[in-house]
Coordinates of C-alpha atoms in Angstrom, one line a residue:
X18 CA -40.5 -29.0 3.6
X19 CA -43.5 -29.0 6.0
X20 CA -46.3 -26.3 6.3
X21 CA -44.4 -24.2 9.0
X22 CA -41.2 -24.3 7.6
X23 CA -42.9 -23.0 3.9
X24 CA -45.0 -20.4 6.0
X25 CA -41.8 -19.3 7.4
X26 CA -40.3 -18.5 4.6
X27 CA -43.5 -16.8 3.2
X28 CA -43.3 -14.6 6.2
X29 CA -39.3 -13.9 5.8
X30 CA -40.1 -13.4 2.0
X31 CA -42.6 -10.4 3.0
X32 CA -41.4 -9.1 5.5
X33 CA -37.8 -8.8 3.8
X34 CA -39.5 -7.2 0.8
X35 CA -41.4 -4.8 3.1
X36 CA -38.0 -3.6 4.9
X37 CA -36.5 -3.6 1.3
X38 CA -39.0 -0.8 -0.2
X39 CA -38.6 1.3 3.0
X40 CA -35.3 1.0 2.9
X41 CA -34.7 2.0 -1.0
X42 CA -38.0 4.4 -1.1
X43 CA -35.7 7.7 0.5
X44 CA -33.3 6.8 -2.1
X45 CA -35.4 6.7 -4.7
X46 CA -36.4 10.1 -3.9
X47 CA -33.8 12.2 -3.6
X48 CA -32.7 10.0 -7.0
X49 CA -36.0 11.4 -8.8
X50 CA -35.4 15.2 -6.8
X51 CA -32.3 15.1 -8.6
X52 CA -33.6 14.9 -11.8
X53 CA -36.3 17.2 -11.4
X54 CA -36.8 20.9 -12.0
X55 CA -37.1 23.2 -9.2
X56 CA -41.1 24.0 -10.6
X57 CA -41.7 20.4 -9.6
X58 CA -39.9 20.0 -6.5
X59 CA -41.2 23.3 -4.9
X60 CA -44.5 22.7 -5.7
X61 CA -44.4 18.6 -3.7
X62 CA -44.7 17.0 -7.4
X63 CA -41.4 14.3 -7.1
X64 CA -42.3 11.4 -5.2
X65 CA -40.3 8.5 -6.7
X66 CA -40.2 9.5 -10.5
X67 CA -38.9 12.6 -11.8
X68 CA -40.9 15.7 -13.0
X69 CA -39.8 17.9 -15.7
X70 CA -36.7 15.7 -16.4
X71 CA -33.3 17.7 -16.3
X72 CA -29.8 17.1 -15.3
X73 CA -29.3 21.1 -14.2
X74 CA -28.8 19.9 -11.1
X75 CA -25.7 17.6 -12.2
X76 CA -24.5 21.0 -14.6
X77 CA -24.2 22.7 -11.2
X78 CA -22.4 20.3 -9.4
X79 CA -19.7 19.9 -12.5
X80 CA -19.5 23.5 -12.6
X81 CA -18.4 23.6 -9.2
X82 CA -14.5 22.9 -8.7
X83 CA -15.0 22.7 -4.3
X84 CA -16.8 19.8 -4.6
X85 CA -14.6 18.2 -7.3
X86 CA -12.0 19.0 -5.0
X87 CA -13.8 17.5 -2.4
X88 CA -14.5 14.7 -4.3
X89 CA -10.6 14.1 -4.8
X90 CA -9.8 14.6 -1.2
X91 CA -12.6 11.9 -0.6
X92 CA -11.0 9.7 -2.9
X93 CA -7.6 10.1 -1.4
X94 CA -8.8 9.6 2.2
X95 CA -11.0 6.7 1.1
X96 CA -8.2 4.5 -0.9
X97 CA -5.2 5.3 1.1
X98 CA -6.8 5.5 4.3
X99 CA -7.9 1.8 3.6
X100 CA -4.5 0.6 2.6
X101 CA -3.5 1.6 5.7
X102 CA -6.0 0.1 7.7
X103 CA -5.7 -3.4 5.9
X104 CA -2.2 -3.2 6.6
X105 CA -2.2 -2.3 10.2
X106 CA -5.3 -4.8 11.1
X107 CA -3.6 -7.8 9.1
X108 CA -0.1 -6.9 11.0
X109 CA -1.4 -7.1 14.3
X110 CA -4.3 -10.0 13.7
X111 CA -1.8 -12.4 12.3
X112 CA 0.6 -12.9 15.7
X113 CA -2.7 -12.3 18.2
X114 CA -4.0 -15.8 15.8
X115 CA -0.9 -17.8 16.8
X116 CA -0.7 -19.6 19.8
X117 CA 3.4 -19.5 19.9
X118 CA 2.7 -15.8 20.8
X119 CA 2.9 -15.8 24.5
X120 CA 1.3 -12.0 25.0
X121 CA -1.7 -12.3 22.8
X122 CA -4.0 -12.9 25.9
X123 CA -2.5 -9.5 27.4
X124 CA -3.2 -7.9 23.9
X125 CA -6.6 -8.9 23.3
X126 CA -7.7 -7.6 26.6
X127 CA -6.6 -4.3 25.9
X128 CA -7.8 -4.3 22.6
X129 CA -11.2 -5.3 24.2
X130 CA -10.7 -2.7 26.8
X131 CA -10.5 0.3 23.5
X132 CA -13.9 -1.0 22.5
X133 CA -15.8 -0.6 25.9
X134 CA -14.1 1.9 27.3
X135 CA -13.2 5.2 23.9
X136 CA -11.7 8.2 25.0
X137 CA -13.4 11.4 24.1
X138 CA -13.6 14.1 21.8
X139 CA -11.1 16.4 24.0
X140 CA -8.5 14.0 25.1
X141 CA -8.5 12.8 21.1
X142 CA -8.2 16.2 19.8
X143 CA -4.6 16.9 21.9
X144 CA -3.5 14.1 20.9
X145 CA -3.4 14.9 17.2
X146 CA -2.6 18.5 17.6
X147 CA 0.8 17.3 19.8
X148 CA 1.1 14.6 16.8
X149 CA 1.1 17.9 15.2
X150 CA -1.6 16.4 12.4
X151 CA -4.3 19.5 12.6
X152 CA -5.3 20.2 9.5
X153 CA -3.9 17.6 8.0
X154 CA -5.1 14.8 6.0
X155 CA -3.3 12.3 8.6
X156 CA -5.7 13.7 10.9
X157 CA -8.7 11.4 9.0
X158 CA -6.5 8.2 8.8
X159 CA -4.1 7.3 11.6
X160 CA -6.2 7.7 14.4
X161 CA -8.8 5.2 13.1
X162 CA -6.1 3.1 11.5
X163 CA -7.5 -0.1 13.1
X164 CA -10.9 -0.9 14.2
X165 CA -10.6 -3.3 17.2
X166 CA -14.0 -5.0 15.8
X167 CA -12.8 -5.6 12.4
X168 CA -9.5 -6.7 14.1
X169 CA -11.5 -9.8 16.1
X170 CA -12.7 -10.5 13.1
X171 CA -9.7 -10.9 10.8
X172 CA -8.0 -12.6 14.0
X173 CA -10.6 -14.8 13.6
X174 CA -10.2 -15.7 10.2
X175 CA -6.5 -16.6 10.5
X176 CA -7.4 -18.6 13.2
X177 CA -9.6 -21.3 10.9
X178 CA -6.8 -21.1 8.5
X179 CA -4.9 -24.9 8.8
X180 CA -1.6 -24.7 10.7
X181 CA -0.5 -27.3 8.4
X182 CA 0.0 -24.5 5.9
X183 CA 2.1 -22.5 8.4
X184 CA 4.2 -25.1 9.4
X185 CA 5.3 -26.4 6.5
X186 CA 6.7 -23.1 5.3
X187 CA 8.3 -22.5 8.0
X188 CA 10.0 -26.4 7.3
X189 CA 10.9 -25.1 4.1
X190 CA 12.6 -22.0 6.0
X191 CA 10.3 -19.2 5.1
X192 CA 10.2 -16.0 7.5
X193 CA 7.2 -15.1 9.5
X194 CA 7.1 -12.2 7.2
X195 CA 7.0 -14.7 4.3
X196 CA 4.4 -16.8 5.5
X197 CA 2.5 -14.3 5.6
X198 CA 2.4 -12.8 2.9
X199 CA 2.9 -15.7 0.3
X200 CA 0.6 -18.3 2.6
X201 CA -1.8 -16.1 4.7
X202 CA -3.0 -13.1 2.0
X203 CA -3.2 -15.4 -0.4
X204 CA -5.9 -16.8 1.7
X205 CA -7.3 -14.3 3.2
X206 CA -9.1 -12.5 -0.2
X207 CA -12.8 -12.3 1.6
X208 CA -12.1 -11.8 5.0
X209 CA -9.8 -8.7 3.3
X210 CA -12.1 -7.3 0.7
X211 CA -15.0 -7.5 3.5
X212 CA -12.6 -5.3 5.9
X213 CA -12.1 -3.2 3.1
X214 CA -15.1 -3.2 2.3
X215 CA -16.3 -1.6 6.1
X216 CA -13.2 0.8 5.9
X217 CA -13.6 2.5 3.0
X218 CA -17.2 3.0 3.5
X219 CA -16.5 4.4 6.7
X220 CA -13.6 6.9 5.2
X221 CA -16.1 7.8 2.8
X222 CA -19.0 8.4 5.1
X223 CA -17.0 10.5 7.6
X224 CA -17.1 13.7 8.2
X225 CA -17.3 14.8 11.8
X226 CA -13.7 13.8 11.7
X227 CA -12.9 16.1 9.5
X228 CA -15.2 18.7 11.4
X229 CA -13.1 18.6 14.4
X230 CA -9.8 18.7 12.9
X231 CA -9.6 20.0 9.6
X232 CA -9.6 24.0 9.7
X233 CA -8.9 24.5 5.5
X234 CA -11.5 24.8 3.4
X235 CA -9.4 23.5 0.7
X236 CA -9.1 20.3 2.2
X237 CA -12.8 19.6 3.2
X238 CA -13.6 16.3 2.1
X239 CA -16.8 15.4 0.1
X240 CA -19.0 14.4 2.9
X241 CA -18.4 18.0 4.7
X242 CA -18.8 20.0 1.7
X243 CA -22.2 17.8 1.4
X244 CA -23.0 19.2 4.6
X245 CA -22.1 23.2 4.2
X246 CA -25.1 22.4 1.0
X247 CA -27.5 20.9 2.7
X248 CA -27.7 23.2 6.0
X249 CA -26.5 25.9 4.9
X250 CA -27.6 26.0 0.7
X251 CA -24.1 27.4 -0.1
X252 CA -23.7 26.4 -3.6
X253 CA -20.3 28.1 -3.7
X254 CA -18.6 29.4 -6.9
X255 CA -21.9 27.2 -9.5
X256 CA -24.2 29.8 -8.7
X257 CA -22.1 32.9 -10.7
X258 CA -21.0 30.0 -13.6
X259 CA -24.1 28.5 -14.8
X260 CA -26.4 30.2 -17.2
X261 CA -30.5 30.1 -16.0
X262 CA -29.7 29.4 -12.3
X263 CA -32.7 30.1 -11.4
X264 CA -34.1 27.5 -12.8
X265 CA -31.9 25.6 -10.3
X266 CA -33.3 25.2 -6.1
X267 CA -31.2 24.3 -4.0
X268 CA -32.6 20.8 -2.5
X269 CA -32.7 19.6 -6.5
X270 CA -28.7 20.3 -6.2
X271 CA -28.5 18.9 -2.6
X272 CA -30.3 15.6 -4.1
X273 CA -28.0 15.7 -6.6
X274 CA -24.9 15.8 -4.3
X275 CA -26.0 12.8 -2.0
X276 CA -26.2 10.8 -5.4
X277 CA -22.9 11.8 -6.0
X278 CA -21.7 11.2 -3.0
X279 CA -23.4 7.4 -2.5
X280 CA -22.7 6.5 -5.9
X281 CA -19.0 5.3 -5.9
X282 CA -19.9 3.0 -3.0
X283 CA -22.9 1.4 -5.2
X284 CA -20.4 1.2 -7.8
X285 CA -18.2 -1.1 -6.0
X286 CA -20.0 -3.2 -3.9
X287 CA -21.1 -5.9 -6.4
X288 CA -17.8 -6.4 -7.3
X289 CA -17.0 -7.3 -3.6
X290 CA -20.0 -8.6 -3.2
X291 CA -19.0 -12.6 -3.3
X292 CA -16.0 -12.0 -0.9
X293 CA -18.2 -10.1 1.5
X294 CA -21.0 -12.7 2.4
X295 CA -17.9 -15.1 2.5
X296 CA -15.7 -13.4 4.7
X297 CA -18.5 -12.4 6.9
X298 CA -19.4 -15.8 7.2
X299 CA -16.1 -17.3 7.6
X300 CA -15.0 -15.0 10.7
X301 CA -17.8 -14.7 12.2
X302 CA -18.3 -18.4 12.8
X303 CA -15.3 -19.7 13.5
X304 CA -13.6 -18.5 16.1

C-alpha cells in the first residue's frame, strides 16, 4: 500500500472514531442518568458514569403496569407487524423480479410514483377511519405494510438470484408458489433479515402513528407512553407504589425508560448482524 492510500485510511480510522464517540456519548449519558440518584442528576454531577449508583429508577419502571403494557403492545406491533411486512414485500418483489411478468414496468412506476409523491396526514386518516381501523392496532400495521424502498431492494435481490434455479423447478413441475417458497426464501435469508431488520426497528420507533390514530390509553404503545414521561413527567400509577419516591426525579426515570425502550433493538442486532451487511450489499449492488 502506498503513502496515500495508508494516510487514507489513517484519516477514515479517525474520523470514524470521532463520529463513533459523538454518536455513543448521548447514550452513554442517559445510560449513566439512569443509574444515578436524583441528588446527583439535579445537581449536573452524571456525565458518562453514574453517581450514587441505584437502580430506583428501574424499581419505578417495574412498578409500573402502563408501561409494561406498553411494552407488550410494542412487542405485538413490532413482531407481527414485521411478519406482515416481509410477507407483503416478498409477495409483490418476487413477480416485479421476473421478466415473464408483462406489467412489472406499469407496477414499478407507480410504486416509484408512492415514494415521490405520499399523501398526507388528512387524506391517510379517512382512509383508516372508513377501513374502520381507529383505535385499533391494524391502524399501526397495514397502512405501512410495505415500504416501496425496502421493496426495490428485495426486487433487487431476486433479480441476482440465477434463473437456472427457477427454471429447473418449474421442469420438475413446481408452482410459482413453490418456487418460491422452497427455492427463493431459502435464498433470500440476508436480504430478509436486513428487511426485517429496517421494519421492526421502524414498528418499534414509531409513535406518531399511533398519535394520530390511537384514542385508548390502554393500547398506547411503548414509544408514546415514552413520550407522555418525558414531556409531560407523568409517571402514572409508580409514583403511589414505590416506597422513598422522592428519592426518585423524574429525568433519572425518563433515562431509564429510553434504555428500556432501545434495549431490545441492541439486543438483536448482533444476531442479524452478518445477514445485514450481506443483504445490504447484495441488493444494493446488483440491480
Amino acid at each position: 500500500m502506498n503513502i496515500k492510500g495508508r494516510w487514507f485510511d489513517w484519516f477514515n480510522t479517525i474520523f470514524l472514531t470521532l463520529v463513533g464517540c459523538i454518536m455513543v456519548f448521548p447514550l452513554l449519558h442517559v445510560l449513566a442518568k439512569s443509574f444515578s440518584s436524583s441528588k446527583a442528576i439535579n445537581a449536573g454531577l452524571v456525565k458518562v458514569i453514574p453517581v450514587d449508583w441505584t437502580f430506583v429508577n428501574y424499581k419505578v419502571i417495574l412498578a409500573d403496569t402502563s408501561i409494561w403494557r406498553a411494552f407488550l403492545i410494542s412487542v405485538i406491533i413490532t413482531v407481527g407487524g414485521t411478519a406482515i411486512n416481509l410477507i407483503m414485500t416478498a409477495s409483490l418483489a418476487y413477480p416485479l423480479s421476473r421478466p415473464e411478468y408483462s406489467l412489472r414496468k406499469v407496477v414499478l412506476i407507480f410504486i416509484l410514483i408512492t415514494m415521490i409523491f405520499q399523501a398526507p396526514l388528512i387524506p391517510n386518516y379517512l382512509v383508516i377511519k372508513n377501513l374502520h381501523m381507529l383505535d385499533t392496532l391494524w391502524a399501526l400495521v397495514i397502512p405501512s405494510a410495505i415500504s416501496a424502498y425496502n421493496l426495490f431492494i428485495m426486487r433487487s435481490f431476486f433479480v441476482a438470484l440465477p434463473a437456472e434455479l427457477i427454471d429447473s423447478a418449474r421442469i420438475d413441475g413446481a408452482s410459482e408458489m413453490r418456487t418460491m417458497w422452497s427455492v427463493i426464501l431459502p435464498l433470500s435469508k440476508p436480504v430478509m433479515a436486513t428487511m426485517g431488520l429496517f421494519y421492526a426497528v421502524s414498528h418499534w420507533n414509531s409513535y406518531s402513528t399511533a398519535l394520530y390514530f390511537i384514542n385508548s390509553r390502554t393500547l398506547y404503545p411503548l414509544q408514546l407512553r415514552l413520550r407522555e414521561i418525558v414531556l409531560s413527567n407523568d409517571l402514572g400509577q409508580a409514583e403511589s407504589l414505590l416506597d422513598g419516591v422522592n428519592e426518585v426525579s423524574p429525568a433519572g426515570v425518563q433515562m431509564a425508560v429510553i434504555i428500556v425502550s432501545v434495549l431490545p433493538i441492541i439486543i438483536v442486532y448482533p444476531f442479524l448482524q452478518k445477514y445485514f451487511i450481506k443483504g445490504m450489499l447484495v441488493g444494493s449492488i446488483k440491480t
